[in-house]
Coordinates of C-alpha atoms in Angstrom, one line a residue:
M87 CA 2.1 -9.1 -3.5
S88 CA 4.7 -10.4 -5.4
P89 CA 5.0 -8.2 -8.4
I90 CA 4.4 -4.8 -5.0
A91 CA 6.8 -6.1 -3.0
A92 CA 9.7 -3.7 -3.2
D93 CA 6.6 -1.0 -4.2
M94 CA 6.2 -3.0 -0.2
E95 CA 9.6 -2.9 1.5
A96 CA 9.1 1.0 0.3
V97 CA 6.0 1.6 2.2
N98 CA 7.3 0.0 5.7
A99 CA 10.5 2.1 5.7
V100 CA 8.0 5.3 5.2
I101 CA 5.8 3.8 8.7
R102 CA 8.7 3.5 11.1
R103 CA 10.7 6.9 10.1
Q104 CA 6.7 8.3 9.6
L105 CA 6.4 7.2 13.1
H106 CA 8.6 8.7 15.7
S107 CA 8.3 10.8 17.8
E108 CA 9.7 13.4 20.5
V109 CA 6.9 11.8 23.0
P110 CA 9.0 7.4 24.1
L111 CA 5.1 5.8 24.7
V112 CA 3.5 6.8 20.5
N113 CA 6.9 5.6 19.6
Q114 CA 6.4 2.6 21.9
I115 CA 2.7 2.3 20.6
A116 CA 2.2 2.9 17.3
E117 CA 5.4 0.8 17.1
Y118 CA 3.1 -1.9 19.2
I119 CA 0.1 -1.3 16.8
I120 CA 2.1 -1.4 13.7
S121 CA 4.5 -4.4 14.4
A122 CA 1.8 -6.4 14.6
G123 CA 1.4 -7.0 11.5
G124 CA -1.7 -8.1 10.2
K125 CA -3.5 -8.6 6.0
R126 CA -2.3 -4.6 4.7
L127 CA -4.8 -4.9 2.2
R128 CA -5.3 -0.7 2.1
P129 CA -1.2 0.4 1.4
V130 CA -1.7 -2.9 -1.1
L131 CA -4.2 -1.3 -2.5
V132 CA -3.1 1.7 -3.3
L133 CA -0.5 0.0 -5.5
L134 CA -1.7 -2.4 -6.7
M135 CA -3.8 0.4 -8.8
A136 CA -1.3 3.1 -9.4
Q137 CA 1.1 0.0 -10.4
A138 CA -1.9 -1.5 -12.8
C139 CA -2.5 2.9 -14.3
G140 CA 1.1 2.7 -14.9
Y141 CA 2.5 5.4 -12.2
S142 CA 6.2 5.2 -11.4
G143 CA 7.1 7.8 -9.0
D144 CA 6.9 6.8 -5.4
K145 CA 4.6 9.2 -4.2
H146 CA 2.0 6.3 -3.8
H147 CA 4.8 4.6 -1.1
E148 CA 3.5 7.9 1.1
L149 CA 0.1 7.3 0.5
A150 CA -0.7 3.7 1.8
A151 CA 1.3 4.3 4.7
V152 CA -1.3 7.2 5.6
I153 CA -4.0 4.7 4.5
E154 CA -1.9 2.3 6.7
F155 CA -2.1 4.7 9.2
I156 CA -5.3 6.0 9.3
H157 CA -6.4 2.3 9.3
T158 CA -4.3 1.5 12.4
A159 CA -5.5 4.4 13.9
T160 CA -9.4 3.4 14.2
L161 CA -8.1 0.1 15.5
L162 CA -6.1 1.5 18.6
H163 CA -9.9 3.6 18.7
D164 CA -12.5 1.0 17.6
D165 CA -11.2 -1.6 20.7
V166 CA -11.5 0.8 23.3
V167 CA -15.4 1.4 22.5
D168 CA -14.9 -2.5 21.8
E169 CA -13.5 -3.5 25.1
S170 CA -11.1 -6.0 23.1
S171 CA -8.8 -8.1 24.3
L172 CA -7.3 -9.5 21.1
R173 CA -6.2 -9.0 17.4
R174 CA -4.4 -10.0 15.5
G175 CA -3.1 -12.9 17.9
R176 CA -1.9 -10.4 20.2
Q177 CA -3.5 -8.4 23.2
T178 CA -4.3 -5.2 22.4
A179 CA -3.0 -2.0 23.0
N180 CA -6.0 -0.9 25.5
A181 CA -5.7 -4.1 26.7
L182 CA -1.8 -3.3 27.6
F183 CA -1.2 0.0 28.0
G184 CA -4.7 1.1 29.1
N185 CA -7.7 3.0 27.2
A186 CA -5.8 6.6 27.4
A187 CA -2.9 6.0 25.8
S188 CA -4.9 4.7 23.3
V189 CA -7.0 6.6 22.2
L190 CA -4.5 9.4 22.6
V191 CA -1.7 7.4 20.1
G192 CA -4.8 7.3 17.9
D193 CA -5.2 10.2 17.7
F194 CA -1.2 10.7 16.7
L195 CA -1.9 8.6 14.4
Y196 CA -4.7 10.0 12.6
S197 CA -2.8 14.2 12.8
R198 CA 0.2 11.8 11.1
A199 CA -1.0 10.8 8.6
F200 CA -2.7 14.7 8.2
Q201 CA 0.5 15.9 7.8
M202 CA 1.8 13.3 5.3
M203 CA -1.1 13.3 2.9
V204 CA -0.5 17.5 2.7
A205 CA 2.9 17.1 1.8
V206 CA 1.4 15.6 -1.5
D207 CA 0.2 19.0 -2.3
N208 CA -2.7 17.4 -4.4
A209 CA -6.0 18.5 -3.4
C210 CA -7.7 15.8 -4.9
V211 CA -5.4 13.1 -2.3
M212 CA -6.6 15.9 0.4
Q213 CA -10.5 15.6 -0.4
I214 CA -10.4 11.8 -1.4
V215 CA -9.1 11.4 3.1
A216 CA -10.6 14.0 4.8
D217 CA -14.3 12.5 3.4
A218 CA -13.3 8.9 3.9
T219 CA -12.8 9.6 7.4
N220 CA -15.6 11.7 8.0
V221 CA -17.3 9.3 6.7
I222 CA -15.2 5.8 9.2
A223 CA -16.3 8.3 12.0
E224 CA -19.7 8.0 10.8
G225 CA -19.5 4.1 10.6
E226 CA -18.4 4.5 14.0
V227 CA -20.7 6.3 15.5
L228 CA -23.9 4.3 13.6
Q229 CA -21.6 0.9 14.7
L230 CA -22.3 1.6 17.9
L231 CA -26.4 3.0 18.2
N232 CA -26.8 -0.3 16.9
M233 CA -25.3 -2.1 19.9
H234 CA -27.6 -4.2 22.3
N235 CA -29.9 -3.6 19.4
P236 CA -31.6 -6.9 18.1
D237 CA -34.2 -5.4 15.8
V238 CA -31.1 -4.2 13.2
S239 CA -32.2 -4.0 10.0
E240 CA -29.6 -6.1 7.1
E241 CA -29.5 -2.3 5.2
N242 CA -29.3 -0.7 7.8
Y243 CA -26.2 -2.7 8.9
L244 CA -24.5 -2.7 5.5
Q245 CA -24.7 1.1 5.5
V246 CA -22.6 0.4 8.9
I247 CA -19.8 -1.5 6.7
R248 CA -20.0 0.3 3.9
S249 CA -19.0 3.7 6.2
K250 CA -17.0 1.7 8.3
T251 CA -15.2 -0.4 6.4
A252 CA -15.3 0.0 2.9
K253 CA -14.8 3.4 2.4
L254 CA -11.2 3.0 4.2
F255 CA -11.3 0.2 1.3
E256 CA -12.5 3.1 -1.4
A257 CA -11.0 5.6 -0.5
A258 CA -7.4 3.9 -1.3
A259 CA -7.8 2.3 -4.5
Q260 CA -9.3 5.7 -5.9
L261 CA -5.2 7.0 -4.3
G262 CA -3.9 4.8 -6.2
V263 CA -5.1 5.5 -9.4
L264 CA -5.5 8.9 -9.0
I265 CA -1.7 9.7 -7.6
A266 CA -1.0 7.0 -11.7
G267 CA -3.3 10.2 -13.2
A268 CA -6.7 8.2 -13.9
G269 CA -9.5 10.4 -15.2
D270 CA -12.6 10.3 -13.6
D271 CA -14.0 7.2 -14.9
V272 CA -11.6 5.0 -14.2
I273 CA -11.6 6.3 -10.4
E274 CA -15.2 5.8 -10.4
A275 CA -14.6 2.4 -11.0
A276 CA -11.6 2.0 -8.6
G277 CA -13.1 3.1 -5.9
E278 CA -16.0 0.3 -6.6
Y279 CA -13.2 -2.3 -6.4
G280 CA -12.6 -0.6 -3.2
R281 CA -16.4 -0.2 -2.0
S282 CA -17.1 -3.5 -2.8
L283 CA -13.6 -5.9 -1.7
G284 CA -14.1 -4.2 1.7
T285 CA -17.7 -5.4 1.8
A286 CA -16.1 -9.0 1.0
F287 CA -14.4 -8.9 3.7
Q288 CA -16.3 -7.5 6.6
L289 CA -19.0 -10.0 5.7
I290 CA -16.1 -13.1 5.5
D291 CA -15.5 -11.8 9.3
D292 CA -18.7 -11.8 9.7
V293 CA -18.4 -15.2 8.7
L294 CA -14.9 -16.3 11.0
D295 CA -16.7 -14.5 14.2
Y296 CA -18.7 -17.9 14.4
S297 CA -17.4 -20.1 12.3
G298 CA -13.8 -19.2 13.1
N299 CA -10.9 -20.1 14.7
A300 CA -9.2 -17.6 17.0
S301 CA -5.8 -18.7 16.6
D302 CA -5.8 -17.6 12.5
I303 CA -8.8 -14.9 12.8
G304 CA -6.3 -13.5 16.0
K305 CA -8.8 -12.9 17.8
N306 CA -11.4 -14.8 20.3
V307 CA -14.4 -16.6 18.4
G308 CA -16.9 -14.9 19.3
D309 CA -16.4 -11.6 20.1
D310 CA -19.1 -10.0 17.9
L311 CA -21.4 -11.6 19.9
R312 CA -20.3 -11.2 23.3
E313 CA -19.7 -6.7 22.1
G314 CA -24.4 -7.4 21.4
K315 CA -23.2 -6.6 17.3
P316 CA -25.7 -7.6 15.1
T317 CA -24.0 -8.7 12.0
L318 CA -25.6 -10.6 9.3
P319 CA -25.1 -13.9 9.9
L320 CA -27.7 -12.8 13.7
I321 CA -29.8 -9.8 11.2
Y322 CA -30.5 -13.3 9.1
L323 CA -31.3 -15.5 12.0
M324 CA -33.7 -13.5 13.4
E325 CA -36.2 -13.3 10.1
H326 CA -36.0 -16.7 9.2
G327 CA -34.9 -18.7 12.5
S328 CA -38.1 -19.7 14.5
A329 CA -39.7 -18.7 17.2
E330 CA -37.2 -19.8 20.1
Q331 CA -34.3 -19.3 18.1
R332 CA -35.1 -15.7 17.0
A333 CA -36.2 -14.6 21.1
L334 CA -31.9 -16.7 22.4
V335 CA -30.9 -14.0 19.6
R336 CA -32.8 -11.6 21.0
S337 CA -31.5 -11.3 24.0
C338 CA -27.8 -12.3 23.6
I339 CA -28.0 -8.9 21.6
E340 CA -29.2 -7.1 24.0
N341 CA -27.7 -7.8 27.3
G342 CA -23.9 -9.4 24.6
D343 CA -24.5 -12.8 26.8
E344 CA -22.1 -15.1 24.7
K345 CA -23.0 -18.0 27.8
H346 CA -25.3 -19.2 24.3
F347 CA -22.7 -19.1 21.7
D348 CA -22.9 -23.2 21.0
E349 CA -26.6 -22.4 21.1
I350 CA -26.3 -19.3 18.6
L351 CA -23.8 -21.1 16.5
A352 CA -26.0 -23.9 17.0
A353 CA -29.1 -22.3 15.4
I354 CA -27.3 -20.2 12.8
T355 CA -25.9 -22.9 10.9
S356 CA -28.6 -24.6 10.4
S357 CA -30.6 -22.5 9.7
G358 CA -28.8 -20.9 6.7
A359 CA -26.9 -17.5 8.6
L360 CA -23.3 -18.9 7.4
N361 CA -24.1 -20.0 3.9
Y362 CA -26.1 -16.7 2.8
T363 CA -23.4 -14.3 4.3
R364 CA -21.2 -16.6 2.8
H365 CA -23.1 -15.8 -0.7
E366 CA -23.6 -12.5 0.4
A367 CA -19.7 -11.5 -0.1
E368 CA -18.9 -13.4 -2.6
K369 CA -21.5 -11.3 -4.8
A370 CA -19.2 -8.1 -3.5
A371 CA -16.2 -9.7 -4.6
Q372 CA -17.2 -10.9 -8.0
R373 CA -18.7 -6.6 -8.0
A374 CA -15.4 -6.1 -7.2
A375 CA -14.0 -7.4 -10.0
A376 CA -16.9 -6.6 -12.2
A377 CA -15.4 -3.1 -11.7
I378 CA -11.3 -3.5 -12.8
S379 CA -11.9 -5.3 -16.2
G380 CA -11.2 -1.9 -18.3
L381 CA -7.7 -1.6 -17.0
P382 CA -5.6 -2.9 -18.8
N383 CA -4.1 -7.0 -18.6
S384 CA -0.9 -6.6 -16.4
Q385 CA 0.6 -8.4 -13.4
F386 CA -1.1 -6.1 -11.3
K387 CA -4.8 -6.1 -12.5
D388 CA -3.8 -10.2 -11.8
S389 CA -3.1 -9.3 -8.4
L390 CA -6.3 -7.5 -8.2
L391 CA -8.6 -10.6 -8.8
Q392 CA -6.8 -12.3 -6.4
L393 CA -7.7 -10.1 -4.1
S394 CA -11.8 -9.8 -5.0
A395 CA -11.6 -13.8 -4.3
F396 CA -9.1 -14.0 -2.0
A397 CA -11.6 -11.7 0.3
V398 CA -13.8 -15.5 0.2
D399 CA -11.8 -18.0 0.6
R400 CA -9.6 -17.3 3.2
N401 CA -9.8 -18.2 7.0
H402 CA -8.2 -15.4 8.4

């Protein structure tokens, strides 16, 4: 982060300015969710990619804020759909302000992001962001269809990750190099980096949901099981566990049952499911690093490589 510290300050200033609304509740909820912090990984990707390609303007600040607004809107909507009560160590907006307000302020953030994107006045930028938001919406619906379904395959689950999570990472990385005037080959390489990085991050999130600490990960451990989400550790256990373990997992996914969390965790650990998921995340991180091998050497490229390593080696 240190090579882009000044850029991040500029992005935060854009976020504060663009959050303003004449409606007080919009300001209150948007401020609450943005001020919760988070790793700001997606805007960081925009900035690092732009700088790695030698960009010297300031439109990457606007685009980084656009990406953060879209991400924040998806969080507001996700927490309503998942009935989540904790995010980033604080009450979710829906728990504090109610579902209706959270959904509507999410809509405000989406529409504000599109206003900002249009102001950048670049058709390719609009194409990337419009496509990304559409794919993310499809991913959300696909995940909804998978809820409480113990027969979800690994490939089907990875498709959800690619749509729901990795797509915005991909768009962020592509926007950074696009605004710097990069060619199609670099834009594609940046997209591969973003897709693979986003996949690695989500897979490690899956691991942490069973092995993390609530204070570290900022949400309740076991939320995925409570919500009936068949994530990769559970899918692996369904394929490789004993008949008794498979029956337990099937019942827990179908019923969103977290009462058997300790039993599920023991089975996941002993079966090697967490190790397998972590290994798949490592492979994705390696793909991300390989994708940007053609970028010129710089401190910004170094940061991108460090980010791909951090995607796997983290506890939050």
